[in-house]
Coordinates of C-alpha atoms and ligand atoms in Angstrom, one line a residue:
M178 CA -35.0 77.4 31.6
M179 CA -36.1 74.9 34.1
K180 CA -37.3 76.2 37.4
T181 CA -34.4 74.7 39.3
E182 CA -31.9 76.3 37.0
V183 CA -33.5 79.7 37.5
I184 CA -33.3 79.3 41.3
L185 CA -29.7 78.1 41.1
S186 CA -28.7 81.1 38.9
A187 CA -30.4 83.5 41.4
L188 CA -28.5 81.9 44.3
I189 CA -25.2 82.3 42.5
V190 CA -25.9 85.9 41.8
L191 CA -26.8 86.5 45.5
A192 CA -23.6 84.7 46.6
I193 CA -21.5 86.9 44.3
L194 CA -23.2 90.1 45.6
A195 CA -22.7 89.0 49.2
E196 CA -19.0 88.3 48.5
S197 CA -18.4 91.7 46.9
E198 CA -20.2 93.4 49.7
S199 CA -18.1 91.6 52.3
Q200 CA -14.9 92.9 50.5
K201 CA -16.0 96.5 51.0
F202 CA -13.6 98.5 53.2
G203 CA -15.1 99.9 56.4
Q204 CA -13.8 103.2 57.6
L205 CA -9.9 103.3 57.7
C206 CA -9.2 106.6 59.3
S207 CA -11.0 108.4 62.1
N208 CA -11.3 111.7 60.2
N209 CA -12.4 110.2 56.8
R210 CA -15.7 108.5 57.2
F211 CA -16.1 107.5 53.6
N212 CA -12.5 106.5 52.7
K213 CA -12.2 109.5 50.4
I214 CA -9.1 109.3 48.1
R215 CA -6.5 112.0 48.0
G216 CA -6.9 114.4 45.0
W217 CA -4.3 116.7 43.6
D218 CA -1.7 118.5 45.7
K219 CA 1.8 119.7 44.9
F220 CA 3.2 116.2 45.3
G221 CA 0.8 114.5 42.9
Q222 CA -2.5 112.7 43.2
G223 CA -3.6 109.7 45.2
R224 CA -5.4 107.6 42.6
H225 CA -4.2 104.2 41.4
G226 CA -2.0 104.5 38.3
A227 CA -1.2 108.2 38.9
P228 CA 2.2 109.2 37.6
R229 CA 5.1 109.1 40.1
S230 CA 8.8 110.2 39.8
G231 CA 11.1 108.2 37.6
G232 CA 8.2 107.2 35.2
R233 CA 6.7 105.0 37.9
K234 CA 3.0 104.6 38.4
H235 CA 1.2 104.7 41.7
S236 CA 0.5 101.1 42.6
G237 CA -1.8 101.8 45.5
V238 CA -4.5 104.3 46.5
D239 CA -4.0 107.1 49.0
V240 CA -6.8 107.3 51.6
I241 CA -6.9 110.8 53.2
C242 CA -6.0 110.7 56.9
S243 CA -4.7 113.5 59.1
D244 CA -1.5 113.2 61.0
G245 CA -2.2 111.6 64.4
A246 CA -5.6 110.3 63.5
A247 CA -6.7 106.8 64.6
V248 CA -6.5 104.0 61.9
Y249 CA -9.0 101.3 62.1
A250 CA -9.3 97.7 60.7
P251 CA -11.7 98.0 57.7
F252 CA -13.0 94.5 58.4
D253 CA -11.7 91.6 60.6
V254 CA -8.1 91.3 59.7
K255 CA -5.1 89.2 60.4
I256 CA -1.7 91.0 60.6
N257 CA 0.7 89.1 58.3
S258 CA 3.8 91.2 59.0
R259 CA 5.2 94.6 59.3
S260 CA 5.5 96.4 56.0
I261 CA 8.1 99.2 55.6
P262 CA 7.7 101.6 52.7
Y263 CA 11.1 103.2 52.4
S264 CA 14.8 102.6 52.7
D265 CA 15.5 106.4 52.8
P266 CA 16.4 107.3 56.4
K267 CA 15.1 110.9 55.8
K268 CA 11.5 109.4 55.8
K269 CA 11.9 107.7 59.1
A270 CA 9.0 109.7 60.6
I271 CA 6.5 107.9 58.4
N272 CA 8.3 104.7 57.7
D273 CA 6.1 102.0 59.1
G274 CA 3.0 99.9 58.2
L275 CA 1.4 96.6 58.1
N276 CA 0.7 93.7 55.7
L277 CA -2.8 92.5 56.4
S278 CA -5.3 89.9 55.2
G279 CA -9.1 89.9 55.5
A280 CA -12.3 89.5 53.5
G281 CA -10.3 87.5 50.9
L282 CA -7.9 90.4 50.3
C283 CA -4.2 90.8 51.0
F284 CA -3.1 94.4 51.3
N285 CA -0.5 96.7 52.7
L286 CA -1.2 99.9 54.7
W287 CA 1.6 102.4 55.0
Y288 CA 2.4 105.4 57.2
V289 CA 0.6 103.9 60.1
K290 CA 2.3 103.4 63.5
P291 CA 0.9 100.0 64.4
V292 CA -0.5 99.1 67.8
K293 CA 1.0 95.7 67.2
Y294 CA 2.7 93.7 64.5
S295 CA 1.0 90.3 64.7
G296 CA -2.3 88.8 65.7
V297 CA -5.9 89.7 64.7
V298 CA -7.9 92.9 64.8
K299 CA -11.7 93.1 64.6
K300 CA -13.4 95.5 62.2
G301 CA -13.5 99.0 63.6
Q302 CA -10.8 98.3 66.2
R303 CA -7.7 100.3 66.2
L304 CA -4.8 99.2 64.0
G305 CA -2.6 102.2 64.9
T306 CA -2.0 105.9 64.4
M307 CA -1.4 108.0 61.2
M308 CA 2.2 109.1 61.3
P309 CA 3.4 112.8 61.0
M310 CA 3.4 113.0 57.2
Q311 CA 3.6 116.8 57.2
T312 CA 7.1 116.6 58.7
V313 CA 8.3 114.7 55.6
Y314 CA 6.1 116.2 52.9
P315 CA 5.0 119.7 54.1
G316 CA 1.7 120.7 52.4
I317 CA 0.8 117.2 51.1
T318 CA -2.7 115.9 51.8
S319 CA -1.8 113.5 54.6
H320 CA -2.9 110.0 53.7
L321 CA -2.6 106.2 54.2
H322 CA -1.2 104.3 51.3
L323 CA -3.4 101.2 50.6
Q324 CA -1.9 98.7 48.2
L325 CA -3.2 95.3 47.4
C326 CA -0.5 92.6 47.5
N327 CA -1.1 91.9 43.8
K328 CA -1.0 95.7 43.1
Y329 CA -4.4 95.6 41.4
D330 CA -6.6 98.7 41.8
P331 CA -8.4 98.6 45.1
T332 CA -10.7 101.6 44.4
R333 CA -13.8 99.5 43.8
Y334 CA -13.5 98.1 47.4
L335 CA -13.5 101.6 48.8
R336 CA -16.7 102.9 47.4
Ligands
NAG183 C1 2.1 90.1 52.6 O1 1.9 88.9 53.3 C2 1.5 87.8 52.5 C3 1.2 86.7 53.5 O2 2.2 86.4 54.4 C4 2.6 87.5 51.5 O3 2.1 86.4 50.8 C5 2.8 88.7 50.7 O4 3.9 88.4 49.8 C6 3.1 89.9 51.5 N1 3.0 91.0 50.5 C7 3.7 92.1 50.6 C8 3.6 93.0 49.4 O5 4.4 92.4 51.5

């Protein structure tokens, strides 16, 4: 290869690395420093693709978060809209969330009581509060549900 081609290739690789690094999620929940994903509990498991009732598959990833914990912006984000998980009134206690954009990703975050429903939030600033999931699913590993708008697997952005 010519020298300029080698340099160009190296620059492209660096640009790709920088892009993927910028899409890494910072800490989402105050008591889960490394965005650890929910394992097995009596209600199922938190990984993307895990089985759900009615033959459905889990289209997001569950990030462990204790009831009442602070929820942070994982990078600079824009709040697109409110995002409401359920229609079932029995789940009212955890039925809130946000649709967000940032770092080239569009995603929904559920079971968080937002501080606000529009505007921007800087990385590490508070988006809201983890809702009382134990009141709806006693014994579950309380968690935020993180789901990309295209429903692809977000796991690689968490680790
Ligand atoms: C989230 O908001 C974006 C931007 O407004 C929109 O395109 C997308 O359809 C919304 N996605 C979901 C799953 O709510």
